[in-house]
PDB file of C-alpha atoms in Angstrom:
ATOM      1  CA  MET A 423     243.283  78.763 114.459  1.00 86.00           C
ATOM      2  CA  ALA A 424     242.148  82.307 115.137  1.00 92.00           C
ATOM      3  CA  GLU A 425     241.597  85.224 112.787  1.00 93.00           C
ATOM      4  CA  VAL A 426     243.005  88.308 114.532  1.00 96.00           C
ATOM      5  CA  VAL A 427     242.588  91.987 113.662  1.00 96.00           C
ATOM      6  CA  LEU A 428     245.418  93.835 115.420  1.00 98.00           C
ATOM      7  CA  PHE A 429     245.281  97.628 115.765  1.00 97.00           C
ATOM      8  CA  HIS A 430     248.531  99.553 116.300  1.00 97.00           C
ATOM      9  CA  HIS A 431     249.368 102.075 119.022  1.00 98.00           C
ATOM     10  CA  ALA A 432     249.993 105.835 118.836  1.00 97.00           C
ATOM     11  CA  GLN A 433     253.414 105.489 117.210  1.00 97.00           C
ATOM     12  CA  GLY A 434     251.936 103.689 114.227  1.00 97.00           C
ATOM     13  CA  LEU A 435     252.548 100.328 112.624  1.00 97.00           C
ATOM     14  CA  THR A 436     256.052  99.925 114.053  1.00 98.00           C
ATOM     15  CA  ASP A 437     258.469  97.048 113.507  1.00 98.00           C
ATOM     16  CA  GLY A 438     257.580  95.873 117.021  1.00 98.00           C
ATOM     17  CA  VAL A 439     253.863  95.686 116.230  1.00 98.00           C
ATOM     18  CA  ARG A 440     254.698  93.763 113.054  1.00 98.00           C
ATOM     19  CA  ALA A 441     256.954  91.413 115.055  1.00 98.00           C
ATOM     20  CA  PHE A 442     254.157  90.761 117.552  1.00 98.00           C
ATOM     21  CA  ALA A 443     251.830  89.901 114.674  1.00 98.00           C
ATOM     22  CA  GLU A 444     254.484  87.594 113.230  1.00 98.00           C
ATOM     23  CA  THR A 445     254.678  85.701 116.543  1.00 97.00           C
ATOM     24  CA  LEU A 446     250.953  84.997 116.265  1.00 97.00           C
ATOM     25  CA  ARG A 447     251.306  83.982 112.622  1.00 97.00           C
ATOM     26  CA  GLU A 448     254.112  81.565 113.481  1.00 97.00           C
ATOM     27  CA  ALA A 449     251.675  79.853 115.846  1.00 96.00           C
ATOM     28  CA  GLY A 450     249.307  79.342 112.914  1.00 95.00           C
ATOM     29  CA  HIS A 451     246.952  82.286 113.343  1.00 95.00           C
ATOM     30  CA  THR A 452     245.948  84.745 110.624  1.00 93.00           C
ATOM     31  CA  VAL A 453     246.663  88.363 111.579  1.00 96.00           C
ATOM     32  CA  HIS A 454     245.383  91.490 109.838  1.00 95.00           C
ATOM     33  CA  LEU A 455     247.186  94.797 110.534  1.00 97.00           C
ATOM     34  CA  PRO A 456     245.033  97.791 109.574  1.00 96.00           C
ATOM     35  CA  ASP A 457     247.016 101.045 109.371  1.00 96.00           C
ATOM     36  CA  SER A 458     244.933 103.925 110.701  1.00 96.00           C
ATOM     37  CA  TYR A 459     247.941 106.260 110.324  1.00 97.00           C
ATOM     38  CA  GLU A 460     248.099 105.756 106.545  1.00 93.00           C
ATOM     39  CA  GLY A 461     251.752 104.732 106.547  1.00 95.00           C
ATOM     40  CA  LYS A 462     253.069 107.197 109.122  1.00 97.00           C
ATOM     41  CA  VAL A 463     255.278 105.870 111.951  1.00 97.00           C
ATOM     42  CA  PHE A 464     256.629 108.045 114.757  1.00 97.00           C
ATOM     43  CA  GLY A 465     259.850 107.773 116.733  1.00 95.00           C
ATOM     44  CA  THR A 466     258.331 108.855 120.044  1.00 95.00           C
ATOM     45  CA  LEU A 467     255.004 108.461 121.788  1.00 94.00           C
ATOM     46  CA  ASP A 468     254.612 112.242 122.038  1.00 95.00           C
ATOM     47  CA  GLU A 469     255.040 112.635 118.268  1.00 97.00           C
ATOM     48  CA  GLY A 470     252.489 109.907 117.620  1.00 96.00           C
ATOM     49  CA  LEU A 471     250.000 111.397 120.048  1.00 95.00           C
ATOM     50  CA  ASP A 472     250.482 114.820 118.431  1.00 96.00           C
ATOM     51  CA  TYR A 473     249.623 113.304 115.051  1.00 96.00           C
ATOM     52  CA  ALA A 474     246.535 111.580 116.501  1.00 95.00           C
ATOM     53  CA  ARG A 475     245.485 114.843 118.167  1.00 95.00           C
ATOM     54  CA  GLN A 476     245.926 116.872 114.972  1.00 96.00           C
ATOM     55  CA  THR A 477     244.183 114.271 112.833  1.00 95.00           C
ATOM     56  CA  GLY A 478     241.514 113.747 115.477  1.00 95.00           C
ATOM     57  CA  PHE A 479     241.371 110.746 117.801  1.00 94.00           C
ATOM     58  CA  GLY A 480     237.881 110.068 116.459  1.00 93.00           C
ATOM     59  CA  VAL A 481     239.143 110.028 112.863  1.00 94.00           C
ATOM     60  CA  VAL A 482     241.961 107.632 113.754  1.00 95.00           C
ATOM     61  CA  LYS A 483     239.538 105.328 115.597  1.00 93.00           C
ATOM     62  CA  ASP A 484     236.973 105.499 112.790  1.00 94.00           C
ATOM     63  CA  ARG A 485     239.606 104.465 110.213  1.00 95.00           C
ATOM     64  CA  ALA A 486     240.486 101.441 112.347  1.00 94.00           C
ATOM     65  CA  VAL A 487     236.857 100.531 113.053  1.00 92.00           C
ATOM     66  CA  ALA A 488     235.997 100.783 109.345  1.00 91.00           C
ATOM     67  CA  ALA A 489     238.833  98.378 108.512  1.00 91.00           C
ATOM     68  CA  GLY A 490     237.638  95.941 111.183  1.00 90.00           C
ATOM     69  CA  GLU A 491     234.023  96.162 110.034  1.00 88.00           C
ATOM     70  CA  LYS A 492     235.076  95.497 106.448  1.00 87.00           C
ATOM     71  CA  LEU A 493     236.876  92.322 107.530  1.00 84.00           C
ATOM     72  CA  GLY A 494     233.837  91.280 109.578  1.00 76.00           C
ATOM     73  CA  GLU A 495     231.535  91.747 106.606  1.00 71.00           C
ATOM     74  CA  GLY A 496     233.783  89.768 104.278  1.00 61.00           C
ATOM     75  CA  GLU A 497     234.206  86.056 103.810  1.00 54.00           C
ATOM     76  CA  LEU A 498     235.378  85.726 107.427  1.00 52.00           C
ATOM     77  CA  GLY A 499     231.783  86.364 108.484  1.00 52.00           C
ATOM     78  CA  ASN A 500     232.294  85.885 112.179  1.00 57.00           C
ATOM     79  CA  GLY A 501     234.997  84.593 114.445  1.00 85.00           C
ATOM     80  CA  LEU A 502     237.327  87.588 114.569  1.00 94.00           C
ATOM     81  CA  VAL A 503     239.455  88.373 117.601  1.00 96.00           C
ATOM     82  CA  PHE A 504     239.871  92.130 117.869  1.00 97.00           C
ATOM     83  CA  ALA A 505     243.159  93.185 119.478  1.00 98.00           C
ATOM     84  CA  GLY A 506     244.679  96.581 120.103  1.00 98.00           C
ATOM     85  CA  PHE A 507     247.801  98.171 121.520  1.00 98.00           C
ATOM     86  CA  SER A 508     247.033 101.260 123.647  1.00 97.00           C
ATOM     87  CA  LEU A 509     245.429 103.736 121.192  1.00 96.00           C
ATOM     88  CA  GLY A 510     244.320 100.733 119.125  1.00 97.00           C
ATOM     89  CA  VAL A 511     242.270  99.503 122.093  1.00 97.00           C
ATOM     90  CA  MET A 512     239.595 102.068 121.211  1.00 96.00           C
ATOM     91  CA  ALA A 513     238.794 100.311 117.931  1.00 96.00           C
ATOM     92  CA  ALA A 514     239.360  96.791 119.257  1.00 97.00           C
ATOM     93  CA  GLN A 515     237.039  97.299 122.187  1.00 98.00           C
ATOM     94  CA  GLN A 516     234.341  99.038 120.147  1.00 96.00           C
ATOM     95  CA  LEU A 517     234.312  96.209 117.615  1.00 96.00           C
ATOM     96  CA  ALA A 518     234.400  93.516 120.306  1.00 96.00           C
ATOM     97  CA  GLN A 519     231.335  95.070 121.908  1.00 97.00           C
ATOM     98  CA  THR A 520     229.360  95.906 118.775  1.00 95.00           C
ATOM     99  CA  SER A 521     230.331  93.574 115.922  1.00 92.00           C
ATOM    100  CA  THR A 522     228.522  90.289 115.372  1.00 90.00           C
ATOM    101  CA  ALA A 523     231.860  89.043 113.985  1.00 90.00           C
ATOM    102  CA  ALA A 524     233.540  89.294 117.417  1.00 94.00           C
ATOM    103  CA  ARG A 525     234.883  86.053 118.847  1.00 95.00           C
ATOM    104  CA  GLY A 526     237.173  87.641 121.441  1.00 97.00           C
ATOM    105  CA  ALA A 527     239.186  90.706 122.422  1.00 98.00           C
ATOM    106  CA  LEU A 528     242.749  91.419 123.497  1.00 98.00           C
ATOM    107  CA  LEU A 529     243.220  94.845 125.076  1.00 98.00           C
ATOM    108  CA  LEU A 530     246.927  95.588 125.475  1.00 98.00           C
ATOM    109  CA  HIS A 531     248.010  98.601 127.554  1.00 98.00           C
ATOM    110  CA  GLY A 532     244.532 100.072 127.742  1.00 97.00           C
ATOM    111  CA  CYS A 533     240.865  99.605 128.602  1.00 98.00           C
ATOM    112  CA  ILE A 534     237.897 101.905 128.080  1.00 96.00           C
ATOM    113  CA  PRO A 535     234.696 101.955 130.159  1.00 97.00           C
ATOM    114  CA  VAL A 536     232.308  99.344 128.774  1.00 97.00           C
ATOM    115  CA  SER A 537     229.542 101.970 128.860  1.00 96.00           C
ATOM    116  CA  GLU A 538     231.338 103.814 126.041  1.00 95.00           C
ATOM    117  CA  PHE A 539     230.121 101.233 123.534  1.00 96.00           C
ATOM    118  CA  GLY A 540     227.123  99.550 125.153  1.00 94.00           C
ATOM    119  CA  GLU A 541     225.273  98.675 128.340  1.00 94.00           C
ATOM    120  CA  SER A 542     227.390  95.626 129.153  1.00 96.00           C
ATOM    121  CA  TRP A 543     230.150  93.404 127.813  1.00 97.00           C
ATOM    122  CA  PRO A 544     228.650  90.969 125.267  1.00 96.00           C
ATOM    123  CA  ALA A 545     228.051  87.462 126.570  1.00 95.00           C
ATOM    124  CA  GLY A 546     230.263  84.799 125.050  1.00 94.00           C
ATOM    125  CA  VAL A 547     233.022  87.184 123.954  1.00 97.00           C
ATOM    126  CA  PRO A 548     236.094  86.455 126.099  1.00 98.00           C
ATOM    127  CA  VAL A 549     238.486  89.321 126.743  1.00 98.00           C
ATOM    128  CA  GLN A 550     241.948  89.747 128.216  1.00 98.00           C
ATOM    129  CA  VAL A 551     243.404  93.063 129.425  1.00 98.00           C
ATOM    130  CA  HIS A 552     247.201  93.312 129.819  1.00 98.00           C
ATOM    131  CA  ALA A 553     249.252  96.169 131.315  1.00 98.00           C
ATOM    132  CA  MET A 554     252.131  96.964 133.640  1.00 98.00           C
ATOM    133  CA  GLU A 555     251.134  97.572 137.239  1.00 96.00           C
ATOM    134  CA  GLU A 556     252.939 100.921 137.454  1.00 96.00           C
ATOM    135  CA  ASP A 557     252.279 102.194 133.925  1.00 97.00           C
ATOM    136  CA  PRO A 558     251.327 105.842 134.548  1.00 95.00           C
ATOM    137  CA  PHE A 559     249.030 105.864 131.507  1.00 94.00           C
ATOM    138  CA  PHE A 560     247.158 102.793 132.750  1.00 97.00           C
ATOM    139  CA  ILE A 561     246.877 103.490 136.474  1.00 95.00           C
ATOM    140  CA  GLU A 562     245.887 107.161 136.429  1.00 91.00           C
ATOM    141  CA  GLU A 563     242.887 107.945 138.613  1.00 87.00           C
ATOM    142  CA  ASP A 564     239.568 106.833 137.107  1.00 86.00           C
ATOM    143  CA  GLY A 565     241.463 105.623 134.044  1.00 91.00           C
ATOM    144  CA  ASP A 566     242.189 102.330 132.338  1.00 96.00           C
ATOM    145  CA  LEU A 567     242.801 100.287 135.495  1.00 97.00           C
ATOM    146  CA  THR A 568     239.444 101.369 136.923  1.00 97.00           C
ATOM    147  CA  SER A 569     237.764 100.408 133.636  1.00 97.00           C
ATOM    148  CA  ALA A 570     239.585  97.064 133.527  1.00 98.00           C
ATOM    149  CA  ASN A 571     238.615  96.192 137.095  1.00 97.00           C
ATOM    150  CA  ALA A 572     234.985  97.092 136.366  1.00 97.00           C
ATOM    151  CA  LEU A 573     235.045  94.945 133.220  1.00 98.00           C
ATOM    152  CA  VAL A 574     236.439  91.942 135.109  1.00 97.00           C
ATOM    153  CA  ALA A 575     233.845  92.408 137.861  1.00 97.00           C
ATOM    154  CA  SER A 576     231.021  92.512 135.322  1.00 97.00           C
ATOM    155  CA  THR A 577     231.636  89.249 133.465  1.00 96.00           C
ATOM    156  CA  SER A 578     233.268  85.863 133.917  1.00 96.00           C
ATOM    157  CA  ASP A 579     234.557  86.204 130.336  1.00 96.00           C
ATOM    158  CA  ALA A 580     237.165  88.843 131.327  1.00 98.00           C
ATOM    159  CA  GLU A 581     240.689  88.517 132.712  1.00 98.00           C
ATOM    160  CA  LEU A 582     243.127  91.233 133.803  1.00 98.00           C
ATOM    161  CA  PHE A 583     246.873  90.572 133.816  1.00 98.00           C
ATOM    162  CA  LEU A 584     249.259  93.050 135.443  1.00 98.00           C
ATOM    163  CA  TYR A 585     253.024  92.756 135.003  1.00 98.00           C
ATOM    164  CA  PRO A 586     255.825  94.160 137.179  1.00 98.00           C
ATOM    165  CA  GLY A 587     257.147  97.453 135.849  1.00 97.00           C
ATOM    166  CA  LYS A 588     256.047 100.862 134.649  1.00 96.00           C
ATOM    167  CA  GLY A 589     256.572 100.717 130.887  1.00 96.00           C
ATOM    168  CA  HIS A 590     253.622 101.521 128.665  1.00 96.00           C
ATOM    169  CA  LEU A 591     254.307  99.830 125.318  1.00 97.00           C
ATOM    170  CA  PHE A 592     256.317  96.980 126.847  1.00 98.00           C
ATOM    171  CA  THR A 593     255.268  94.485 124.168  1.00 98.00           C
ATOM    172  CA  ASP A 594     256.753  96.474 121.267  1.00 98.00           C
ATOM    173  CA  SER A 595     260.282  95.131 120.705  1.00 98.00           C
ATOM    174  CA  SER A 596     261.251  98.180 118.638  1.00 98.00           C
ATOM    175  CA  LEU A 597     260.655 100.695 121.454  1.00 97.00           C
ATOM    176  CA  PRO A 598     262.543 101.653 124.652  1.00 96.00           C
ATOM    177  CA  ASP A 599     259.699 100.435 126.936  1.00 96.00           C
ATOM    178  CA  TYR A 600     260.119  96.868 125.683  1.00 98.00           C
ATOM    179  CA  ASP A 601     260.388  94.307 128.496  1.00 98.00           C
ATOM    180  CA  GLU A 602     261.324  90.896 127.146  1.00 98.00           C
ATOM    181  CA  THR A 603     260.328  88.940 130.250  1.00 98.00           C
ATOM    182  CA  ALA A 604     256.890  90.530 130.546  1.00 98.00           C
ATOM    183  CA  ALA A 605     256.307  90.476 126.778  1.00 98.00           C
ATOM    184  CA  THR A 606     257.175  86.763 126.578  1.00 98.00           C
ATOM    185  CA  LEU A 607     254.701  85.937 129.358  1.00 98.00           C
ATOM    186  CA  LEU A 608     252.036  88.097 127.728  1.00 98.00           C
ATOM    187  CA  LYS A 609     252.532  86.375 124.371  1.00 98.00           C
ATOM    188  CA  SER A 610     252.176  82.943 125.965  1.00 98.00           C
ATOM    189  CA  ARG A 611     248.904  84.015 127.603  1.00 98.00           C
ATOM    190  CA  VAL A 612     247.659  85.494 124.337  1.00 98.00           C
ATOM    191  CA  LEU A 613     248.506  82.293 122.445  1.00 97.00           C
ATOM    192  CA  ASP A 614     246.638  80.227 125.052  1.00 97.00           C
ATOM    193  CA  PHE A 615     243.664  82.581 124.690  1.00 97.00           C
ATOM    194  CA  LEU A 616     243.674  82.196 120.914  1.00 96.00           C
ATOM    195  CA  LYS A 617     243.628  78.382 121.167  1.00 90.00           C
ATOM    196  CA  ASP A 618     240.259  78.391 122.928  1.00 74.00           C
TER     197      ASP A 618
END
């Protein structure tokens, strides 16, 4: 069974993020949910992004990375799967590329250029990227889709899954963008990934 560190999106540690974690736990995995918003949850994406902007995107990411590093240094040692929803992808991807504890990465609704955190994706660290094919946040020019395609082209350890639709946070069951069909398929792929 996998040990997963799951980083929340810009609206905070919502009920939908907690429900996603619970799905993984029900399959037998251990899931850690660091809260880089210190208990704050926002009703809209704009409100959450405003908070991240005011706090500093770097500060939010650093809080998440510090929590992930602490888990990696603890009794878990190595074998952590770092996962992130949208804003949480920043920390998940940084840790997947830089932590010796990394066993895998799940990048949901986002992907950052690999060059942001190193010269190349680390060998032996499998990664999945999931997003909707018309998500305006994901497909903007020279954005996440470009980064995801480059990642997949650079290593046989990477997979990109695109789902029909244009919702951004379609895996969060507590938000309007939730798409049950796409989220169910994504969860099945994630659970298969975590078995390996």
